Structure formats: C-alpha cells, structure tokens
Coordinates of C-alpha atoms in Angstrom, one line a residue:
M6 CA 10.9 -20.6 10.0
S7 CA 8.6 -17.9 8.9
A8 CA 8.1 -16.6 12.4
S9 CA 12.0 -16.1 12.9
T10 CA 12.4 -14.4 9.5
V11 CA 9.4 -11.7 10.2
G12 CA 10.5 -11.0 13.9
T13 CA 14.2 -10.7 12.6
A14 CA 12.8 -8.0 10.2
L15 CA 10.8 -6.3 12.5
E16 CA 13.7 -6.2 15.1
W17 CA 16.3 -4.9 12.7
Y18 CA 14.0 -2.4 11.4
D19 CA 14.6 -0.6 15.0
F20 CA 18.2 -1.5 15.2
M21 CA 18.9 -0.3 11.8
L22 CA 16.7 2.9 12.1
F23 CA 19.3 4.1 14.6
G24 CA 22.2 3.7 12.5
T25 CA 20.9 5.6 9.7
A26 CA 19.6 8.7 12.0
A27 CA 22.9 8.4 13.8
A28 CA 24.8 9.1 10.4
L29 CA 22.3 11.7 9.2
V30 CA 20.7 14.0 12.3
F31 CA 22.1 12.8 15.6
D32 CA 24.6 15.1 15.6
E33 CA 22.5 18.0 15.1
V34 CA 19.9 17.2 17.6
F35 CA 21.9 15.6 20.5
F36 CA 25.5 17.2 20.0
P37 CA 25.2 20.8 18.7
G38 CA 27.5 23.4 19.2
H39 CA 30.4 21.2 18.4
D40 CA 32.9 21.1 15.4
P41 CA 31.0 19.1 12.7
M42 CA 33.3 16.3 12.8
V43 CA 33.0 16.2 16.3
G44 CA 29.4 15.9 16.2
T45 CA 29.5 13.1 13.7
L46 CA 32.2 11.3 15.8
S47 CA 29.9 11.7 18.8
A48 CA 26.7 10.4 17.0
L49 CA 28.5 7.4 15.4
A50 CA 30.1 6.8 19.2
T51 CA 26.2 6.5 20.2
F52 CA 25.9 3.8 17.4
A53 CA 28.6 1.9 18.9
V54 CA 27.5 1.8 22.3
G55 CA 24.5 -0.4 21.1
F56 CA 27.2 -2.9 19.7
F57 CA 29.2 -2.9 23.3
A58 CA 25.9 -3.7 24.6
R59 CA 25.3 -6.8 22.3
P60 CA 27.9 -9.3 23.9
F61 CA 26.3 -8.8 27.1
G62 CA 22.8 -9.5 25.6
G63 CA 24.4 -12.5 23.8
L64 CA 25.7 -13.8 27.2
L65 CA 22.4 -13.0 29.1
F66 CA 19.9 -14.2 26.6
G67 CA 22.2 -16.9 25.2
H68 CA 22.2 -18.3 28.6
Y69 CA 18.5 -18.4 29.0
G70 CA 17.9 -19.6 25.6
D71 CA 20.0 -22.9 26.2
R72 CA 18.1 -22.8 29.8
I73 CA 14.2 -22.0 28.9
G74 CA 14.3 -22.3 25.2
R75 CA 14.7 -20.4 22.4
K76 CA 11.1 -19.3 21.6
K77 CA 10.8 -17.5 24.9
V78 CA 13.9 -15.6 24.7
L79 CA 13.1 -14.3 21.1
V80 CA 9.8 -12.9 22.5
I81 CA 11.5 -10.9 25.3
T82 CA 14.2 -9.7 22.8
L83 CA 11.3 -8.3 20.3
C84 CA 9.4 -6.6 23.5
L85 CA 12.8 -4.8 24.6
M86 CA 13.7 -3.6 21.4
A87 CA 10.3 -2.2 20.1
V88 CA 9.8 -0.3 23.3
A89 CA 13.5 1.1 23.6
S90 CA 13.1 2.2 20.0
T91 CA 9.6 3.7 20.3
L92 CA 10.9 6.0 23.6
M93 CA 13.8 7.1 21.2
G94 CA 11.3 9.0 19.0
L95 CA 10.4 11.0 22.0
I96 CA 13.5 12.1 23.6
P97 CA 13.6 15.9 23.9
S98 CA 16.7 17.5 22.1
Y99 CA 19.7 18.8 23.6
D100 CA 18.8 22.6 23.2
S101 CA 15.8 21.4 25.4
I102 CA 17.2 19.5 28.3
G103 CA 20.7 19.7 27.9
V104 CA 23.3 16.6 28.7
A105 CA 20.0 14.3 29.6
A106 CA 19.2 14.2 25.9
P107 CA 22.3 12.2 24.8
A108 CA 22.3 10.3 28.3
L109 CA 18.9 9.0 27.4
L110 CA 19.7 8.3 24.2
V111 CA 22.5 6.3 25.3
F112 CA 20.7 4.1 27.7
L113 CA 17.9 3.4 25.3
R114 CA 20.7 2.4 22.9
I115 CA 22.0 -0.2 25.5
L116 CA 18.5 -1.6 25.8
Q117 CA 18.3 -2.0 22.3
G118 CA 21.6 -3.7 21.9
L119 CA 20.8 -6.1 24.8
G120 CA 18.1 -7.4 22.6
A121 CA 19.9 -7.4 19.4
G122 CA 22.4 -9.5 21.0
A123 CA 20.4 -12.4 21.1
E124 CA 17.9 -11.8 18.2
Y125 CA 20.2 -12.9 15.0
A126 CA 21.5 -15.9 16.7
G127 CA 18.1 -17.1 17.9
G128 CA 16.3 -16.6 14.5
A129 CA 19.3 -18.7 12.7
L130 CA 19.2 -21.2 15.6
M131 CA 15.4 -21.8 15.3
A132 CA 15.5 -22.5 11.6
A133 CA 18.9 -24.4 11.9
E134 CA 17.4 -26.6 14.8
H135 CA 14.1 -27.4 12.7
A136 CA 16.0 -28.0 9.3
P137 CA 17.1 -31.5 7.9
P138 CA 20.6 -31.6 7.9
R139 CA 21.1 -31.5 4.1
K140 CA 18.7 -28.5 3.7
R141 CA 20.0 -26.7 6.9
G142 CA 22.0 -24.2 4.9
L143 CA 19.0 -23.0 3.0
Y144 CA 16.8 -23.1 5.7
A145 CA 19.2 -21.3 8.3
A146 CA 19.9 -18.6 5.6
I147 CA 16.2 -17.5 5.3
P148 CA 15.8 -15.7 8.9
P149 CA 19.0 -13.5 8.0
T150 CA 16.9 -12.2 5.0
G151 CA 14.9 -10.6 7.6
N152 CA 17.8 -8.1 8.4
G153 CA 17.4 -7.0 4.9
V154 CA 13.7 -6.6 5.0
G155 CA 14.1 -4.5 8.1
V156 CA 16.6 -2.4 6.7
I157 CA 14.5 -1.9 3.4
L158 CA 11.7 -1.0 6.0
A159 CA 13.9 1.4 7.9
A160 CA 15.3 3.0 4.7
A161 CA 11.9 3.3 3.1
V162 CA 10.3 4.8 6.2
F163 CA 13.1 7.3 6.7
T164 CA 13.9 8.3 3.3
P165 CA 10.8 10.3 2.5
F166 CA 11.4 12.5 5.7
T167 CA 15.1 13.0 4.4
M168 CA 13.4 15.1 1.7
L169 CA 12.1 17.4 4.3
P170 CA 13.3 21.0 4.7
D171 CA 16.5 20.7 7.2
D172 CA 14.6 22.2 10.1
Q173 CA 11.6 20.3 9.8
F174 CA 13.7 17.1 9.6
T175 CA 15.9 17.9 12.7
T176 CA 12.9 19.0 14.4
W177 CA 10.1 16.2 14.1
G178 CA 10.8 14.3 10.8
W179 CA 13.4 11.9 12.2
R180 CA 11.2 11.1 15.1
I181 CA 8.2 9.6 13.1
P182 CA 10.0 6.4 11.9
F183 CA 11.1 5.8 15.7
L184 CA 7.6 6.3 16.9
L185 CA 6.2 3.8 14.5
S186 CA 8.3 1.1 16.1
I187 CA 5.5 0.6 18.6
L188 CA 3.4 -1.2 15.9
I189 CA 6.4 -3.9 15.8
L190 CA 5.1 -5.0 19.2
P191 CA 1.7 -6.6 18.7
V192 CA 2.7 -7.8 14.9
G193 CA 5.8 -9.5 16.2
L194 CA 4.4 -10.9 19.4
Y195 CA 1.4 -12.6 17.6
I196 CA 3.9 -14.2 15.1
R197 CA 6.4 -15.3 17.7
M198 CA 4.0 -16.7 20.1
R199 CA 2.9 -19.1 17.2
V200 CA 6.2 -20.4 16.7
A201 CA 7.2 -24.3 18.0
E202 CA 10.1 -24.7 20.2
T203 CA 12.9 -26.6 18.1
P204 CA 13.1 -30.3 18.5
A205 CA 16.7 -30.4 19.4
F206 CA 16.1 -28.2 22.4
D207 CA 13.2 -30.3 23.4
Q208 CA 15.2 -33.6 23.3
T209 CA 18.1 -32.1 25.3
R210 CA 15.5 -31.1 27.8
E211 CA 13.8 -34.2 28.0
Q212 CA 17.1 -36.2 28.6
G213 CA 18.2 -34.0 31.1
G214 CA 21.1 -32.6 29.1
R215 CA 20.8 -28.6 30.0
T216 CA 23.7 -27.0 31.7
S217 CA 23.2 -24.4 34.5
T218 CA 26.4 -22.4 33.5
P219 CA 26.4 -22.7 29.4
A220 CA 28.9 -19.8 29.1
L221 CA 31.4 -21.6 31.7
D222 CA 31.1 -24.7 29.9
L223 CA 32.1 -23.3 26.8
A224 CA 35.0 -21.5 28.0
R225 CA 36.3 -24.6 29.7
N226 CA 35.5 -27.2 26.9
E227 CA 35.6 -25.4 23.8
P228 CA 37.7 -22.0 23.9
R229 CA 39.4 -22.5 20.7
T230 CA 36.1 -23.2 18.9
L231 CA 34.7 -20.0 20.3
L232 CA 37.7 -17.8 19.4
R233 CA 37.5 -19.1 15.7
C234 CA 33.9 -18.3 15.3
L235 CA 34.5 -14.9 16.8
L236 CA 37.1 -14.3 14.2
T237 CA 35.1 -15.7 11.4
N238 CA 32.3 -13.1 12.3
I239 CA 34.4 -10.1 11.7
G240 CA 34.3 -10.3 8.1
P241 CA 30.5 -10.0 7.7
N242 CA 30.6 -7.0 10.1
V243 CA 32.9 -5.1 7.8
A244 CA 30.9 -5.9 4.8
T245 CA 27.7 -4.7 6.6
Y246 CA 28.3 -1.6 8.7
V247 CA 31.1 0.4 6.3
P248 CA 28.4 0.4 3.4
S249 CA 25.2 0.6 5.4
V250 CA 26.4 3.1 8.2
Y251 CA 29.6 4.8 7.5
A252 CA 28.9 5.3 3.8
L253 CA 25.9 7.3 4.5
T254 CA 27.9 9.8 6.3
Y255 CA 30.7 9.9 3.7
I256 CA 28.1 10.3 1.0
E257 CA 26.5 13.2 2.5
D258 CA 29.4 15.2 4.5
D259 CA 32.5 14.2 2.5
L260 CA 30.9 14.1 -1.1
G261 CA 28.3 16.5 -0.7
M262 CA 25.6 14.3 -2.2
A263 CA 21.6 14.1 -0.8
A264 CA 21.7 12.0 2.0
S265 CA 18.4 10.2 0.0
V266 CA 21.2 8.9 -2.1
G267 CA 22.8 6.7 0.4
T268 CA 19.3 5.6 2.0
I269 CA 17.9 4.5 -1.5
G270 CA 21.3 2.4 -2.0
L271 CA 20.4 0.8 1.2
L272 CA 16.7 0.0 -0.2
I273 CA 18.3 -1.3 -3.6
A274 CA 21.0 -3.6 -2.0
N275 CA 18.8 -4.9 0.8
S276 CA 16.1 -5.8 -1.7
V277 CA 18.7 -8.2 -3.5
K278 CA 19.4 -9.9 -0.4
V279 CA 16.0 -11.3 -0.2
V280 CA 17.5 -13.8 -3.3
T281 CA 21.2 -13.7 -2.5
L282 CA 21.1 -15.0 1.2
P283 CA 19.2 -18.2 0.5
L284 CA 21.2 -18.9 -2.7
S285 CA 24.2 -18.4 -0.5
G286 CA 23.0 -20.8 2.0
A287 CA 21.8 -23.4 -0.9
L288 CA 25.6 -23.2 -2.1
S289 CA 26.7 -24.0 1.2
D290 CA 24.7 -27.0 1.5
R291 CA 26.1 -28.3 -2.2
W292 CA 29.7 -27.1 -1.8
G293 CA 30.3 -26.6 1.9
R294 CA 30.3 -23.9 4.5
K295 CA 33.8 -22.7 4.4
P296 CA 34.4 -22.4 0.6
V297 CA 31.4 -20.1 0.1
F298 CA 32.1 -18.1 3.4
A299 CA 35.8 -17.7 2.3
S300 CA 34.9 -16.4 -1.2
G301 CA 32.9 -13.8 0.4
A302 CA 35.5 -12.4 2.9
V303 CA 38.0 -12.6 -0.4
L304 CA 35.5 -10.6 -2.2
C305 CA 35.0 -8.0 0.3
A306 CA 38.8 -7.7 0.6
L307 CA 39.0 -7.4 -3.2
L308 CA 36.6 -4.7 -3.1
A309 CA 37.8 -2.4 0.0
F310 CA 39.6 -0.2 -2.2
P311 CA 37.1 0.0 -5.4
F312 CA 34.2 0.5 -3.1
F313 CA 35.4 4.0 -2.1
W314 CA 36.8 4.7 -5.9
L315 CA 33.1 4.1 -6.9
L316 CA 31.9 6.2 -4.3
D317 CA 34.1 9.1 -5.2
T318 CA 32.7 9.3 -8.4
G319 CA 29.8 11.3 -7.1
H320 CA 27.2 9.4 -9.7
S321 CA 24.3 8.0 -7.7
W322 CA 23.8 5.0 -10.1
V323 CA 27.5 4.2 -9.4
V324 CA 27.3 4.4 -5.6
W325 CA 24.1 2.1 -5.5
I326 CA 26.6 -0.5 -7.4
A327 CA 29.3 -0.1 -4.8
M328 CA 26.7 -0.5 -2.0
T329 CA 25.1 -3.6 -3.7
L330 CA 28.5 -5.2 -4.3
M331 CA 29.7 -4.9 -1.0
L332 CA 26.6 -5.3 1.3
T333 CA 24.8 -7.8 -0.7
F334 CA 26.9 -10.1 -2.8
A335 CA 30.3 -9.9 -0.6
N336 CA 28.3 -9.7 2.8
D337 CA 25.5 -12.3 1.7
L338 CA 28.2 -15.2 0.8
M339 CA 29.7 -15.1 4.2
L340 CA 26.3 -14.4 6.0
G341 CA 24.1 -17.2 4.2
A342 CA 26.8 -19.9 4.9
Q343 CA 27.6 -18.5 8.5
A344 CA 24.0 -19.2 9.5
A345 CA 24.1 -22.8 9.5
M346 CA 28.0 -23.1 9.9
L347 CA 28.0 -21.5 13.6
P348 CA 25.2 -23.6 15.1
E349 CA 27.3 -26.6 13.4
Q350 CA 29.8 -25.7 15.8
F351 CA 28.4 -26.2 19.1
D352 CA 26.6 -28.9 21.2
T353 CA 22.7 -28.3 21.7
H354 CA 23.2 -27.4 25.5
V355 CA 25.4 -24.6 24.7
R356 CA 24.4 -23.6 21.0
Y357 CA 22.7 -20.6 21.8
T358 CA 25.3 -19.3 24.0
G359 CA 27.9 -20.2 21.6
V360 CA 26.6 -18.4 18.6
A361 CA 25.3 -15.5 20.1
V362 CA 28.4 -14.8 22.2
S363 CA 31.0 -15.4 19.3
R364 CA 28.8 -13.2 16.8
E365 CA 28.2 -10.3 19.3
F366 CA 31.8 -10.1 20.8
A367 CA 32.8 -9.6 17.1
A368 CA 30.0 -7.3 16.3
A369 CA 31.1 -5.1 19.3
V370 CA 35.0 -5.0 18.2
A371 CA 34.3 -4.7 14.5
G372 CA 30.9 -3.6 13.8
G373 CA 30.0 -1.0 16.3
T374 CA 33.3 0.9 16.4
L375 CA 34.2 0.6 12.5
P376 CA 32.0 3.8 11.5
F377 CA 33.7 5.6 14.1
I378 CA 37.0 4.5 13.3
A379 CA 36.3 5.0 9.8
A380 CA 35.4 8.5 10.0
A381 CA 38.5 9.1 12.6
L382 CA 40.7 7.8 9.8
T383 CA 39.2 9.5 7.1
A384 CA 39.7 12.8 8.9
V385 CA 43.3 12.2 9.9
T386 CA 44.5 10.9 6.5
G387 CA 42.2 13.0 4.1
G388 CA 41.4 10.0 2.4
T389 CA 40.0 6.2 2.6
W390 CA 43.2 4.5 2.1
A391 CA 43.8 3.7 5.6
L392 CA 40.2 2.6 6.0
S393 CA 40.3 0.2 3.0
T394 CA 43.6 -1.2 4.4
L395 CA 41.8 -1.8 7.6
M396 CA 39.4 -3.5 5.8
V397 CA 41.6 -5.8 4.0
F398 CA 43.2 -6.7 7.4
M399 CA 40.3 -7.4 9.1
C400 CA 38.8 -9.7 6.1
V401 CA 42.0 -11.8 6.6
L402 CA 41.4 -12.3 10.3
S403 CA 37.9 -13.8 9.1
L404 CA 39.8 -16.1 6.9
I405 CA 42.0 -17.4 9.7
G406 CA 38.9 -18.0 11.6
V407 CA 37.0 -19.9 9.1
S408 CA 39.9 -22.4 8.2
G409 CA 39.6 -23.9 11.9
L410 CA 36.0 -24.8 11.7
R411 CA 34.3 -27.7 10.9
D412 CA 32.1 -28.8 8.3
G413 CA 29.0 -30.1 9.7
R414 CA 26.6 -30.3 6.8
E415 CA 26.0 -34.1 7.8
L416 CA 25.6 -33.2 11.2
S417 CA 22.3 -34.2 12.9
F418 CA 21.0 -31.9 15.9
V419 CA 18.5 -35.0 17.0
E420 CA 18.7 -38.4 17.3
E421 CA 15.5 -39.2 15.4
G422 CA 15.3 -38.7 11.6
P423 CA 11.6 -38.9 11.6
R424 CA 10.9 -36.7 14.4
L425 CA 13.0 -34.0 13.0
D426 CA 10.9 -34.2 9.7
K427 CA 7.6 -34.0 11.5
E428 CA 8.8 -31.0 13.5
T429 CA 10.2 -29.3 10.6
A430 CA 6.7 -29.6 8.4
S431 CA 4.8 -28.1 11.5
A432 CA 7.4 -25.1 12.0
T433 CA 7.3 -24.0 8.3

C-alpha cells in the first residue's frame, strides 16, 4: 500500500506539473506570435492530448496488468512518465526550432499520458486487492492521496519559479521542475520493486483463470458495467481539472491576479486531501460506496456557480477557500469511495482493464478537454455561467452512472480469508 501511494505521488508530480505549466507558460514558449487567447487555447490543447493518450494506456497496460501482474506494469509506467517529463524540460522554444518545439511537446505528452493511463488504476487496485473486505474502502483510498501529494510537490517546486521576472521564468525557470523529474526514477523503482504482487492476481494465475483478451471479454460480457463506470468517472474529472488547471488560467488571465495565488491554492487544497481521501474511503466502508460518492457529485454540482463567484471576488483567501471546497471536499467524497467501488465491479481476470479503461475514457472525454472547453466557453460568453451549467450536467451524468453500480463491500477477491490477512500484513 505504501509503495502504491509513494509511486502514485511521484508519477502525479510529473502529470500535474504539465498542467500547471500549460496554464501559465507554454503559450509564450511554444505558441508565441498568436492572439493571447489562441495561445492559451493551444497550450491547453496540449494538456488535452495527454488525456487522449490515457485510454490507450489503460487498454495497453490494463491488458498486461491482467496478464503478467499489477506490480510489473506499475514499474513500467513509472519509467515512462519520469523519462518523458525530464525530456520536456530540454525542449527548445518555438523561437529556436519552430514548429518542431510544439511537436516534440505533444509527442512527450502522449508518452506521459500512456503511463498515466494505468497509474491510478494500478495503485488503487494494488491496495484494494491486498485489503480485507471490510476495510477495502479505507485501504484503497490511501494510494489516491498520492495524487494530492504529487500535486503538492509540483506546486511547491513550481511556485518559487513563478516569482521570477517574466523573461527568466519563460526562458529557464519553468524548465527546472521538469528536469528534477529524473530524480523520480531511482526512488520510485526502489519502492515499487519491493511491493508484493496481489493475492487475488496470484490466485487467478495459479488457477489458470487469466484471459488472453481482457478488453474483449469486458466488451462482450460486461458492457453495461463498463458504461456505468465510465459515466461515474465523469464527476471526479470535473471536480479535479476545473479548479486545478483551468482555474489557474482564469485567476491569472481573467482576474489579473498573480500566478502564485493559484499554485498556493493547489498547495492548500491538496494538503487537506491527505486527510479527506482516507476519511471518505472509511465512510464508504461504513455507509456504502454509492451514498458517499453521490454526496460528492451533488456537492460538486451545487458548487458549480458559487465556485466562480468566489474566484471573482479577487481576494486570495477566498480563492483558496473555493479551490479547497471543490478540489478537496466535493472531489474527495467521489474519489475516496470510487477507489474501492470500481474494482468491486469487475472480476479479477479483467479488473485492471475494467478500472483503467472506464477511468481513462472518462478522463479523455471529460478531464482533458474540460480546461480547453472552459476557456473557449468563457471567451465566447464573456462569463462563466455556461461553464458552470456544463459542470452541473456532467455531475448529473455521474450520478446516473453510479446509481446502476453494485455495492461490493462484502465481496471477497480471494477464496481463502487467512491468506488475504497474511498478504495484507506483508504488503503494508
């Protein structure tokens, strides 16, 4: 469990670092000479490219996660993301090599997206399959705290460089956090090589229960479950990427506030996640996955309009409250319950593929495109009402999806209870 958490933190440092840079600096470095809004949209489009790669990463690595094991896949994805992020810091600017600069950025973003497409699913799955059924919600919700820790690291490293003079920041300052990604590789590999394979996968392998085509088996046998999980995953994407990516652009470009206001907000909100995510998972063990998740989706919808009203005050502390309400409380009620709920919907031989594909297709449709759509809607309408309306609609879709899922709190992933307890003790 600790290996999943730390590894997830290190990988999401890479992934969210890109989102921060796309919102604050990529328009000037890789898309200069355009109207400012066109440059912003172009930079956010590169952010979206990583999300379009994530479903393919989910399919590819989910397949191998169900075939060769969860542990091996998580080692591969760690290497992929660390190398891609480090190389981003070395890409020359558009002024130096022309269109090759954004082309290289997009290529490396695709590699990053492929790795991220299996990371969250694998981390939560490792914890869920090691956990005793009655504590699965708590155990599975701990690795996702790594997402928050990764964002904290990205914001903590990036924020000091945003305070440099603009010419220094755009020339070399933004590159340093990306270059530091190379430090992730040896640390992450050491941690992940020490984690044990899950007892559920070991049992399936010993009994000859693995399938050679997990994605096809899912499509044939569980299409409705897959669709419901995909719809369920829309809500967390709304509550994640509006406050953590688009809000950074909105705060700086539309409100004229310092870029550091947004990144400090990320630090505050993600610090609280270390508590709220495990708490949400524990609540789902007590009250059920669906009620806890649904309460988060409803809260996200209720905050859709007030979120921007609070940002529009222009007061830093109010902005931080808004970001924390959306990114932490609304989001974590969904994410904390979801971490155990999704694995409980699929059998072991297709579980990695089912969780990864349902999450990442939703991320591609709802998460990656949302900052781009948000910027476009705000520019066209001259306000945020259309974006807030869209957020409410997406939360409703998430509620429709979760309503059809089963409550698997009492479901055991392995046949032998004593073996599960032994493996759980060794893994934690």
